[in-house]
DNA sequence: TGTACATCAGTGAACGCGCGTTCACTGATGTAC
DNA sequence: TGTACATCAGTGAACGCGCGTTCACTGATGTAC
C-alpha cells in the first residue's frame, strides 16, 4: 500500500486492485467506482486524477489481465516444448489456472460488456494471448494427417470454448452444477478425450 | 398483447416478455424493472400487482426458460432415439439452438446472479433439463468399454461446458473472438471430435 | 335491459438511495535559494 | 540548515439522474338484482 500521509503513494494501482476485488465479487456490471474508491481509502473524486472514469478503470483491469494471461500462456507453451502436444496441453491448463488465480481479471476481460477493441492497447494485449494458443494449435496440427486436419483456428477455438465453459459453469460457485469433479480434472479429462479424437493421443493413453 | 383499454389483459406475461428483451440487450444485471414496465406500456408500480419485485421478475424469466429448455432437450433426445449416439448429439445441438433462439431466457438462466436454488420451483425446473442430458450420457456410456468408461456425469459436463463456452464466446457479438466458423459448425465439429475420442464414432466418420 | 355496486388492475406522485461526475479548494510534498 | 514557494494529489460538497419500492387513489370491468 505504501500509504504516506496525505498523498497515497500509488493510488492508481491501489484502485485497480480494489476494482479487481469488487469485480470478482459483483461482476463488471455490478462494480461501482465509488465502492472502489472507498476500498482504496479515498474519495470517489480522487479516481479522476488517475482514470478518465469508470469505464477507463475497468479497461485498465482488463488490460493488466491480458498482460498476465499472455505471459502465463507463453510460459506454459514454452514449458511444454519441444513437444507440440505437451505445449498445447499446457496452454489449456494455463487457461484454467489463470481463471482461478485471477478471477477479477478474468471477469474484467471476458465478462465485461466493454469491447476488446475499445482501445488499440487492449486489442493488442488480447491478440497476444489468442496468438499463443493459435500458435500452439498450428504446431500441433502438423501431427495430424493433412486430409483430416481441421483448421488450427477451429481446434484452438474448441479448447478455448471448453476451458471457458468449465470456468464459467464449474469453477465458480455456480449453483445446480456442482459436479463431483474438480474443474481441473474435468478440463484435463475433456481435453484428453478431445485430443484422442484428433488422433493425437494413443487410444489407451 | 391483447390490450383492452384501461386494463391490460395479460400484463404479467407482457412484463416477462419485456424483461426478456431487456435482459437480452443488457444482461440480467443491467436490466431494470422500470424499463421493463415502460416497455410493457405501464407504470413501474403496476409491476407489483404481478411480481414481488425485480428479483421475482427475473426469476420468472429463468423459470420459463428452464421449462422451454427442458422441453427442447427432451424433444431432441426423443428425436434421436433409439440410437443413443444420435440422441446424445441431438441434445448437444438443442443446447445451442436454445441459446440462439431464446437468448434472454438463456442469460436469465445462466448469467443471472441469482441462484438456481432460490425457489424449489426453479430448482426443479433446472434439474429437469440437466437430467435429460445426463440420461442421454448414461445411455451412451453403455457403448463404451466398461474399463475405460468415464463417469456419465463427466462427459455430460464436458458437452455442457463446450456448448456453454461456444455460446458465450462465439454465439454473441463477442469481440476479438470472431472465428471464421458459425457457432453451429464449431460445436458440431467439437462434439464430433470429442465423441471420436471416446471411441463412439469411427475414425473416418 | 338497465342500474348500483364491489372488485382490483393500473396510476401518479413521492421517498430515500447510491450512482458517476464536476468543481473550487486545501494542504502535504519536494525543490530552489 | 532554514525558509518561500510551486506543484498537484486528494478533499468534500454539490449536481442531476434513474433506480426500486410505497402509497393512497381512480376508474374500467363484470356481477347481482
Coordinates of C-alpha atoms (C1' of nucleotides) in Angstrom, one line a residue:
Chain A
X1 CA 0.0 0.0 0.0
X2 CA 2.8 2.4 0.9
X3 CA 0.4 5.0 2.3
X4 CA 2.4 8.0 3.3
X5 CA 0.1 10.6 4.9
X6 CA -1.9 12.8 2.7
X7 CA -0.7 11.5 -0.5
X8 CA -1.3 7.9 -1.3
X9 CA 1.8 6.8 -3.0
X10 CA 0.4 4.5 -5.6
X11 CA -3.2 5.2 -5.8
X12 CA -3.6 4.2 -9.4
X13 CA -2.6 0.6 -8.8
X14 CA -4.5 0.5 -5.4
X15 CA -7.6 1.5 -7.3
X16 CA -7.1 -1.2 -9.9
X17 CA -6.6 -3.8 -7.1
X18 CA -9.7 -2.6 -5.4
X19 CA -11.7 -2.7 -8.6
X20 CA -10.5 -6.3 -9.3
X21 CA -11.7 -7.4 -5.9
X22 CA -15.1 -5.9 -6.4
X23 CA -15.4 -7.2 -10.0
X24 CA -14.6 -10.6 -8.6
X25 CA -17.4 -10.3 -6.1
X26 CA -20.1 -8.5 -8.1
X27 CA -19.1 -8.8 -11.8
X28 CA -18.1 -6.0 -14.0
X29 CA -21.6 -4.7 -14.3
X30 CA -22.2 -4.6 -10.5
X31 CA -18.9 -2.9 -9.8
X32 CA -19.0 0.7 -8.8
X33 CA -16.4 3.4 -9.0
X34 CA -17.4 4.8 -5.6
X35 CA -17.0 1.5 -3.9
X36 CA -13.6 1.0 -5.4
X37 CA -12.6 4.4 -4.2
X38 CA -13.8 3.7 -0.7
X39 CA -12.0 0.3 -0.7
X40 CA -8.8 2.2 -1.6
X41 CA -9.5 4.6 1.3
X42 CA -10.1 7.6 -0.9
X43 CA -12.8 9.9 -2.2
X44 CA -14.6 9.0 -5.4
X45 CA -13.4 12.2 -7.0
X46 CA -9.8 11.2 -6.4
X47 CA -10.2 8.4 -9.0
X48 CA -10.4 11.1 -11.7
X49 CA -6.8 12.1 -11.1
X50 CA -5.8 8.7 -12.5
X51 CA -8.6 7.5 -14.8
X52 CA -11.0 9.1 -17.1
X53 CA -13.9 7.5 -15.4
X54 CA -15.5 4.2 -14.5
X55 CA -15.0 2.5 -17.9
X56 CA -11.4 3.5 -18.1
X57 CA -10.8 1.9 -14.7
X58 CA -12.4 -1.4 -15.9
X59 CA -10.4 -1.2 -19.1
X60 CA -7.2 -1.0 -17.2
X61 CA -8.2 -4.1 -15.2
X62 CA -8.8 -6.0 -18.4
X63 CA -5.6 -4.7 -19.9
X64 CA -3.5 -5.9 -16.9
X65 CA -5.4 -9.2 -17.1
X66 CA -4.5 -9.7 -20.7
X67 CA -0.8 -9.0 -20.0
X68 CA -0.7 -11.5 -17.2
X69 CA -2.7 -14.0 -19.2
X70 CA -0.5 -13.7 -22.2
X71 CA 2.6 -14.2 -20.1
X72 CA 1.2 -17.3 -18.4
X73 CA 0.2 -18.7 -21.8
X74 CA 3.6 -18.1 -23.3
X75 CA 5.3 -19.6 -20.3
X76 CA 3.1 -22.6 -20.4
X77 CA 3.7 -23.0 -24.1
X78 CA 7.4 -22.8 -23.7
X79 CA 7.4 -25.2 -20.8
X80 CA 5.8 -27.9 -23.0
X81 CA 8.3 -27.5 -25.8
X82 CA 9.6 -29.1 -27.8
X83 CA 6.6 -31.5 -27.7
X84 CA 3.8 -29.8 -29.6
X85 CA 1.3 -31.9 -27.7
X86 CA 2.7 -31.1 -24.3
X87 CA 2.8 -27.4 -25.2
X88 CA -0.8 -27.4 -26.3
X89 CA -2.0 -29.2 -23.2
X90 CA -0.1 -26.8 -21.0
X91 CA -1.7 -23.8 -22.5
X92 CA -5.1 -25.4 -21.9
X93 CA -4.2 -25.9 -18.2
X94 CA -2.8 -22.4 -18.1
X95 CA -6.2 -21.0 -19.2
X96 CA -7.9 -22.6 -16.2
X97 CA -5.1 -21.7 -13.8
X98 CA -5.4 -18.1 -14.8
X99 CA -9.1 -18.0 -14.4
X100 CA -8.8 -19.4 -10.9
X101 CA -5.9 -17.3 -9.7
X102 CA -7.1 -14.1 -11.2
X103 CA -10.9 -14.2 -11.2
X104 CA -11.2 -10.5 -11.2
X105 CA -9.0 -10.0 -14.2
X106 CA -10.8 -12.9 -15.9
X107 CA -14.2 -11.4 -15.4
X108 CA -13.0 -7.9 -16.5
X109 CA -11.6 -9.5 -19.6
X110 CA -14.3 -11.9 -20.6
X111 CA -17.5 -10.8 -18.9
X112 CA -17.3 -7.1 -19.1
X113 CA -19.6 -5.5 -21.6
X114 CA -16.8 -3.4 -23.0
X115 CA -15.3 -4.4 -26.3
X116 CA -11.8 -5.7 -26.6
X117 CA -11.4 -3.2 -29.4
X118 CA -12.2 -0.3 -27.1
X119 CA -8.5 0.8 -27.3
X120 CA -5.7 -0.3 -29.5
X121 CA -3.7 -1.3 -26.5
X122 CA -6.4 -3.6 -25.3
X123 CA -6.8 -5.1 -28.7
X124 CA -3.1 -5.7 -28.9
X125 CA -3.0 -7.3 -25.4
X126 CA -5.9 -9.6 -26.3
X127 CA -4.4 -10.6 -29.6
X128 CA -1.2 -11.7 -27.8
X129 CA -2.8 -14.4 -25.7
X130 CA -5.0 -15.5 -28.5
X131 CA -2.0 -15.9 -30.7
X132 CA -0.2 -18.1 -28.2
X133 CA -3.0 -20.7 -28.3
X134 CA -3.3 -20.5 -32.0
X135 CA 0.4 -20.9 -32.5
X136 CA 0.2 -24.0 -30.2
X137 CA -2.6 -25.3 -32.3
X138 CA -0.7 -24.8 -35.6
X139 CA 2.3 -26.6 -34.3
X140 CA 0.1 -29.4 -33.1
X141 CA -1.8 -29.7 -36.3
X142 CA 1.4 -30.8 -38.1
X143 CA 0.9 -34.1 -36.4
X144 CA -2.5 -34.7 -37.9
X145 CA -2.8 -36.3 -41.3
X146 CA -3.3 -33.4 -43.7
X147 CA -6.5 -34.7 -45.2
X148 CA -8.3 -35.0 -41.9
X149 CA -6.8 -31.9 -40.3
X150 CA -9.3 -29.4 -39.1
X151 CA -8.2 -25.7 -39.3
X152 CA -6.0 -24.9 -36.4
X153 CA -8.2 -21.9 -35.6
X154 CA -11.0 -24.3 -35.1
X155 CA -9.5 -26.6 -32.6
X156 CA -7.9 -23.7 -30.7
X157 CA -11.5 -22.4 -30.5
X158 CA -12.7 -25.7 -29.2
X159 CA -10.2 -25.7 -26.4
X160 CA -10.9 -22.1 -25.7
X161 CA -14.6 -22.8 -25.5
X162 CA -14.3 -25.9 -23.3
X163 CA -11.9 -24.1 -21.0
X164 CA -14.2 -21.1 -20.8
X165 CA -17.3 -23.3 -20.3
X166 CA -15.6 -25.2 -17.5
X167 CA -14.6 -22.0 -15.8
X168 CA -18.0 -20.4 -16.2
X169 CA -20.1 -23.3 -15.1
X170 CA -17.9 -25.3 -12.7
X171 CA -15.1 -23.2 -11.4
X172 CA -17.2 -20.7 -9.6
X173 CA -19.9 -21.0 -7.0
X174 CA -22.4 -21.8 -9.8
X175 CA -25.4 -23.4 -8.4
X176 CA -27.0 -26.6 -9.6
X177 CA -23.9 -27.6 -11.5
X178 CA -21.9 -28.8 -8.6
X179 CA -20.3 -31.7 -10.4
X180 CA -18.4 -34.2 -8.3
X181 CA -15.2 -33.4 -10.1
X182 CA -12.7 -30.6 -9.7
X183 CA -12.7 -28.2 -12.6
X184 CA -9.1 -29.1 -13.2
X185 CA -9.8 -32.8 -13.5
X186 CA -12.8 -32.0 -15.7
X187 CA -10.9 -29.9 -18.1
X188 CA -7.9 -32.2 -18.1
X189 CA -10.1 -35.2 -19.0
X190 CA -12.1 -33.3 -21.5
X191 CA -9.1 -32.1 -23.4
X192 CA -7.6 -35.5 -23.2
X193 CA -10.6 -37.1 -24.8
X194 CA -10.8 -34.3 -27.4
X195 CA -7.1 -34.8 -28.4
X196 CA -7.7 -38.5 -28.6
X197 CA -10.5 -37.7 -31.0
X198 CA -8.0 -35.9 -33.2
X199 CA -5.7 -39.0 -33.2
X200 CA -3.0 -37.2 -31.2
X201 CA -3.1 -39.5 -28.3
X202 CA -3.0 -43.2 -28.4
X203 CA -6.3 -45.0 -27.6
X204 CA -5.1 -46.3 -24.3
X205 CA -3.1 -43.4 -23.0
Chain B
X1 CA -50.6 -8.0 -26.4
X2 CA -54.4 -8.1 -26.2
X3 CA -54.6 -4.6 -24.8
X4 CA -58.1 -3.7 -24.0
X5 CA -58.4 -0.2 -22.7
X6 CA -57.6 0.5 -19.1
X7 CA -56.8 -3.0 -18.1
X8 CA -54.0 -4.7 -19.8
X9 CA -55.3 -8.2 -20.3
X10 CA -52.2 -10.1 -19.7
X11 CA -49.7 -7.8 -18.1
X12 CA -47.9 -10.5 -16.3
X13 CA -46.7 -12.2 -19.4
X14 CA -46.1 -8.9 -21.2
X15 CA -43.8 -7.9 -18.4
X16 CA -41.9 -11.2 -18.7
X17 CA -41.5 -10.7 -22.4
X18 CA -40.3 -7.1 -22.0
X19 CA -37.9 -8.2 -19.3
X20 CA -36.5 -11.0 -21.6
X21 CA -35.9 -8.4 -24.3
X22 CA -34.0 -6.1 -22.0
X23 CA -32.0 -9.0 -20.5
X24 CA -31.0 -10.0 -23.9
X25 CA -29.7 -6.5 -24.6
X26 CA -28.2 -5.5 -21.3
X27 CA -27.7 -8.7 -19.3
X28 CA -29.6 -9.6 -16.1
X29 CA -27.5 -7.1 -14.1
X30 CA -28.2 -4.3 -16.4
X31 CA -31.9 -5.0 -16.7
X32 CA -34.2 -2.6 -14.8
X33 CA -37.7 -3.1 -13.6
X34 CA -38.7 0.5 -14.6
X35 CA -37.6 0.0 -18.2
X36 CA -39.4 -3.3 -18.4
X37 CA -42.6 -1.6 -17.2
X38 CA -42.1 1.2 -19.7
X39 CA -41.6 -1.3 -22.5
X40 CA -44.9 -3.0 -21.5
X41 CA -46.6 0.4 -21.6
X42 CA -47.2 0.6 -17.9
X43 CA -46.1 2.4 -14.7
X44 CA -43.3 0.7 -12.7
X45 CA -45.7 0.4 -9.7
X46 CA -48.0 -1.8 -11.8
X47 CA -45.3 -4.5 -11.8
X48 CA -46.0 -5.1 -8.1
X49 CA -49.5 -6.3 -8.9
X50 CA -47.9 -9.3 -10.5
X51 CA -44.5 -9.8 -9.0
X52 CA -42.9 -9.3 -5.6
X53 CA -40.2 -7.1 -7.2
X54 CA -37.3 -7.0 -9.5
X55 CA -35.7 -10.3 -8.5
X56 CA -39.0 -12.1 -8.7
X57 CA -39.5 -10.9 -12.3
X58 CA -36.0 -12.2 -13.3
X59 CA -36.7 -15.5 -11.5
X60 CA -39.9 -15.9 -13.6
X61 CA -37.9 -15.4 -16.7
X62 CA -35.4 -18.0 -15.7
X63 CA -38.2 -20.4 -14.7
X64 CA -39.9 -20.1 -18.1
X65 CA -36.6 -20.5 -19.7
X66 CA -35.9 -23.8 -17.9
X67 CA -39.3 -25.1 -18.9
X68 CA -38.7 -24.3 -22.6
X69 CA -35.2 -25.6 -22.4
X70 CA -36.2 -28.9 -20.8
X71 CA -38.9 -29.4 -23.3
X72 CA -36.5 -28.8 -26.2
X73 CA -33.9 -31.1 -24.7
X74 CA -36.5 -33.9 -24.1
X75 CA -37.8 -33.5 -27.6
X76 CA -34.3 -33.6 -29.1
X77 CA -33.4 -36.6 -27.0
X78 CA -36.6 -38.4 -28.2
X79 CA -35.9 -37.5 -31.8
X80 CA -32.5 -39.3 -31.7
X81 CA -33.9 -42.4 -30.2
X82 CA -33.4 -45.3 -30.4
X83 CA -29.8 -44.5 -31.3
X84 CA -28.1 -43.5 -28.0
X85 CA -25.4 -41.6 -30.1
X86 CA -27.9 -39.7 -32.2
X87 CA -29.9 -38.8 -29.1
X88 CA -26.9 -37.5 -27.4
X89 CA -25.7 -35.4 -30.3
X90 CA -29.2 -34.0 -30.7
X91 CA -29.3 -32.8 -27.1
X92 CA -26.0 -31.0 -27.7
X93 CA -27.4 -29.3 -30.8
X94 CA -30.5 -28.4 -28.8
X95 CA -28.4 -26.7 -26.3
X96 CA -27.0 -24.3 -28.8
X97 CA -30.3 -23.9 -30.6
X98 CA -32.0 -22.9 -27.4
X99 CA -29.3 -20.3 -26.6
X100 CA -29.7 -18.8 -30.0
X101 CA -33.4 -18.8 -30.1
X102 CA -34.0 -17.7 -26.6
X103 CA -31.1 -15.5 -25.6
X104 CA -33.0 -13.6 -23.0
X105 CA -34.1 -16.8 -21.3
X106 CA -30.6 -18.2 -21.6
X107 CA -29.0 -15.2 -19.9
X108 CA -31.6 -15.1 -17.2
X109 CA -30.9 -18.8 -16.5
X110 CA -27.1 -18.9 -16.7
X111 CA -25.8 -15.4 -16.3
X112 CA -28.1 -14.1 -13.7
X113 CA -26.5 -13.7 -10.3
X114 CA -29.5 -15.4 -8.7
X115 CA -29.1 -18.9 -7.5
X116 CA -31.0 -21.7 -9.2
X117 CA -31.9 -22.8 -5.7
X118 CA -33.7 -19.6 -5.0
X119 CA -37.0 -21.3 -5.1
X120 CA -38.0 -25.0 -5.2
X121 CA -39.8 -24.5 -8.5
X122 CA -36.7 -23.1 -10.1
X123 CA -34.5 -25.9 -8.7
X124 CA -37.0 -28.5 -10.1
X125 CA -37.1 -26.8 -13.5
X126 CA -33.3 -26.7 -13.7
X127 CA -33.0 -30.3 -12.6
X128 CA -35.2 -31.4 -15.4
X129 CA -33.0 -30.2 -18.2
X130 CA -29.9 -31.3 -16.5
X131 CA -31.4 -34.8 -16.1
X132 CA -32.1 -35.1 -19.8
X133 CA -28.5 -34.6 -20.8
X134 CA -27.3 -36.9 -18.0
X135 CA -29.8 -39.6 -19.1
X136 CA -28.5 -39.3 -22.6
X137 CA -25.0 -39.6 -21.3
X138 CA -25.8 -42.7 -19.3
X139 CA -27.5 -44.4 -22.3
X140 CA -24.5 -43.5 -24.4
X141 CA -21.9 -44.8 -21.9
X142 CA -23.3 -48.3 -22.3
X143 CA -21.5 -48.3 -25.7
X144 CA -18.1 -47.7 -24.1
X145 CA -16.0 -50.5 -22.9
X146 CA -16.6 -50.5 -19.1
X147 CA -13.0 -50.3 -18.0
X148 CA -12.3 -47.1 -20.0
X149 CA -15.7 -45.6 -19.4
X150 CA -15.6 -42.2 -17.8
X151 CA -18.5 -41.4 -15.4
X152 CA -21.5 -40.3 -17.4
X153 CA -21.8 -37.2 -15.3
X154 CA -18.3 -36.2 -16.5
X155 CA -18.9 -36.4 -20.2
X156 CA -22.3 -34.7 -19.9
X157 CA -20.4 -32.0 -18.1
X158 CA -17.9 -31.8 -21.0
X159 CA -20.6 -31.3 -23.5
X160 CA -22.4 -28.8 -21.3
X161 CA -19.2 -26.9 -20.9
X162 CA -18.2 -26.9 -24.5
X163 CA -21.7 -25.9 -25.5
X164 CA -21.8 -23.1 -23.0
X165 CA -18.3 -21.9 -24.0
X166 CA -19.3 -21.8 -27.7
X167 CA -22.4 -19.8 -26.8
X168 CA -20.6 -17.4 -24.5
X169 CA -17.6 -16.8 -26.7
X170 CA -18.8 -17.2 -30.3
X171 CA -22.5 -17.1 -30.5
X172 CA -22.9 -13.5 -29.4
X173 CA -21.3 -10.3 -30.6
X174 CA -18.2 -11.1 -28.6
X175 CA -15.3 -9.1 -29.8
X176 CA -11.9 -10.4 -30.7
X177 CA -13.2 -13.9 -30.9
X178 CA -14.8 -13.6 -34.3
X179 CA -13.9 -17.0 -35.6
X180 CA -14.4 -17.8 -39.2
X181 CA -16.9 -20.5 -38.3
X182 CA -20.5 -20.5 -37.3
X183 CA -21.1 -21.5 -33.7
X184 CA -23.2 -24.4 -35.0
X185 CA -20.3 -25.8 -37.1
X186 CA -17.9 -25.1 -34.3
X187 CA -20.0 -27.0 -31.8
X188 CA -20.9 -29.8 -34.2
X189 CA -17.3 -30.4 -35.1
X190 CA -16.1 -30.1 -31.5
X191 CA -18.6 -32.7 -30.2
X192 CA -17.8 -34.9 -33.1
X193 CA -14.1 -34.9 -32.3
X194 CA -14.9 -35.4 -28.6
X195 CA -17.1 -38.4 -29.3
X196 CA -14.5 -39.9 -31.5
X197 CA -12.1 -39.6 -28.6
X198 CA -14.5 -41.7 -26.6
X199 CA -14.4 -44.3 -29.3
X200 CA -18.1 -43.8 -30.1
X201 CA -17.5 -42.7 -33.7
X202 CA -15.4 -44.5 -36.3
X203 CA -12.0 -42.8 -37.0
X204 CA -13.1 -41.9 -40.5
X205 CA -16.7 -40.8 -39.9
Chain C
dT1 C1' -82.3 -4.4 -20.5
dG2 C1' -80.8 -1.1 -17.1
dT3 C1' -78.9 0.4 -12.8
dA4 C1' -76.0 0.0 -8.3
dC5 C1' -72.1 -1.7 -6.7
dA6 C1' -67.8 -4.4 -5.4
dT7 C1' -63.5 -5.6 -7.2
dC8 C1' -59.0 -4.8 -8.2
dA9 C1' -55.6 -3.6 -12.1
dG10 C1' -53.1 0.3 -13.0
dT11 C1' -52.0 5.5 -11.9
dG12 C1' -49.0 9.1 -10.5
dA13 C1' -46.7 11.3 -7.0
dA14 C1' -43.4 10.7 -3.7
dC15 C1' -39.5 8.6 -1.0
dG16 C1' -34.6 7.6 0.0
dC17 C1' -30.6 5.9 -2.1
dG18 C1' -26.3 5.4 -4.5
dC19 C1' -24.5 6.2 -8.7
dG20 C1' -20.9 8.9 -11.9
dT21 C1' -19.1 13.1 -12.5
dT22 C1' -17.8 18.4 -11.7
dC23 C1' -15.6 21.9 -9.2
dA24 C1' -13.3 25.1 -6.3
dC25 C1' -10.5 24.1 -2.6
dT26 C1' -6.5 22.6 0.5
dG27 C1' -2.6 21.1 2.3
dA28 C1' 1.4 17.7 2.0
dT29 C1' 5.4 17.2 -0.8
dG30 C1' 9.7 18.3 -2.8
dT31 C1' 12.6 22.0 -4.9
dA32 C1' 15.1 26.4 -5.3
dC33 C1' 17.6 29.5 -3.0
Chain D
dT1 C1' 20.1 24.0 7.7
dG2 C1' 16.1 27.0 7.1
dT3 C1' 12.6 29.4 4.6
dA4 C1' 9.5 30.6 0.4
dC5 C1' 7.1 28.7 -3.0
dA6 C1' 5.2 25.9 -6.9
dT7 C1' 3.1 21.6 -7.7
dC8 C1' -0.6 18.6 -7.8
dA9 C1' -2.9 14.5 -5.4
dG10 C1' -6.8 14.2 -2.8
dT11 C1' -11.0 16.6 -0.4
dG12 C1' -15.8 17.5 0.3
dA13 C1' -19.8 19.4 -1.2
dA14 C1' -22.8 19.5 -4.8
dC15 C1' -25.3 18.2 -9.2
dG16 C1' -28.7 15.6 -11.8
dC17 C1' -30.2 11.0 -12.6
dG18 C1' -32.6 6.7 -12.6
dC19 C1' -33.3 3.2 -9.7
dG20 C1' -36.7 0.0 -6.6
dT21 C1' -40.3 0.5 -3.9
dT22 C1' -44.6 2.6 -1.2
dC23 C1' -49.0 4.5 -1.0
dA24 C1' -53.5 6.5 -1.4
dC25 C1' -56.1 6.9 -5.4
dT26 C1' -59.1 6.1 -9.5
dG27 C1' -61.7 4.3 -12.9
dA28 C1' -62.7 0.2 -16.1
dT29 C1' -64.7 -4.2 -15.6
dG30 C1' -68.1 -7.7 -14.6
dT31 C1' -71.8 -9.2 -11.4
dA32 C1' -76.2 -9.0 -8.8
dC33 C1' -80.5 -7.6 -8.9

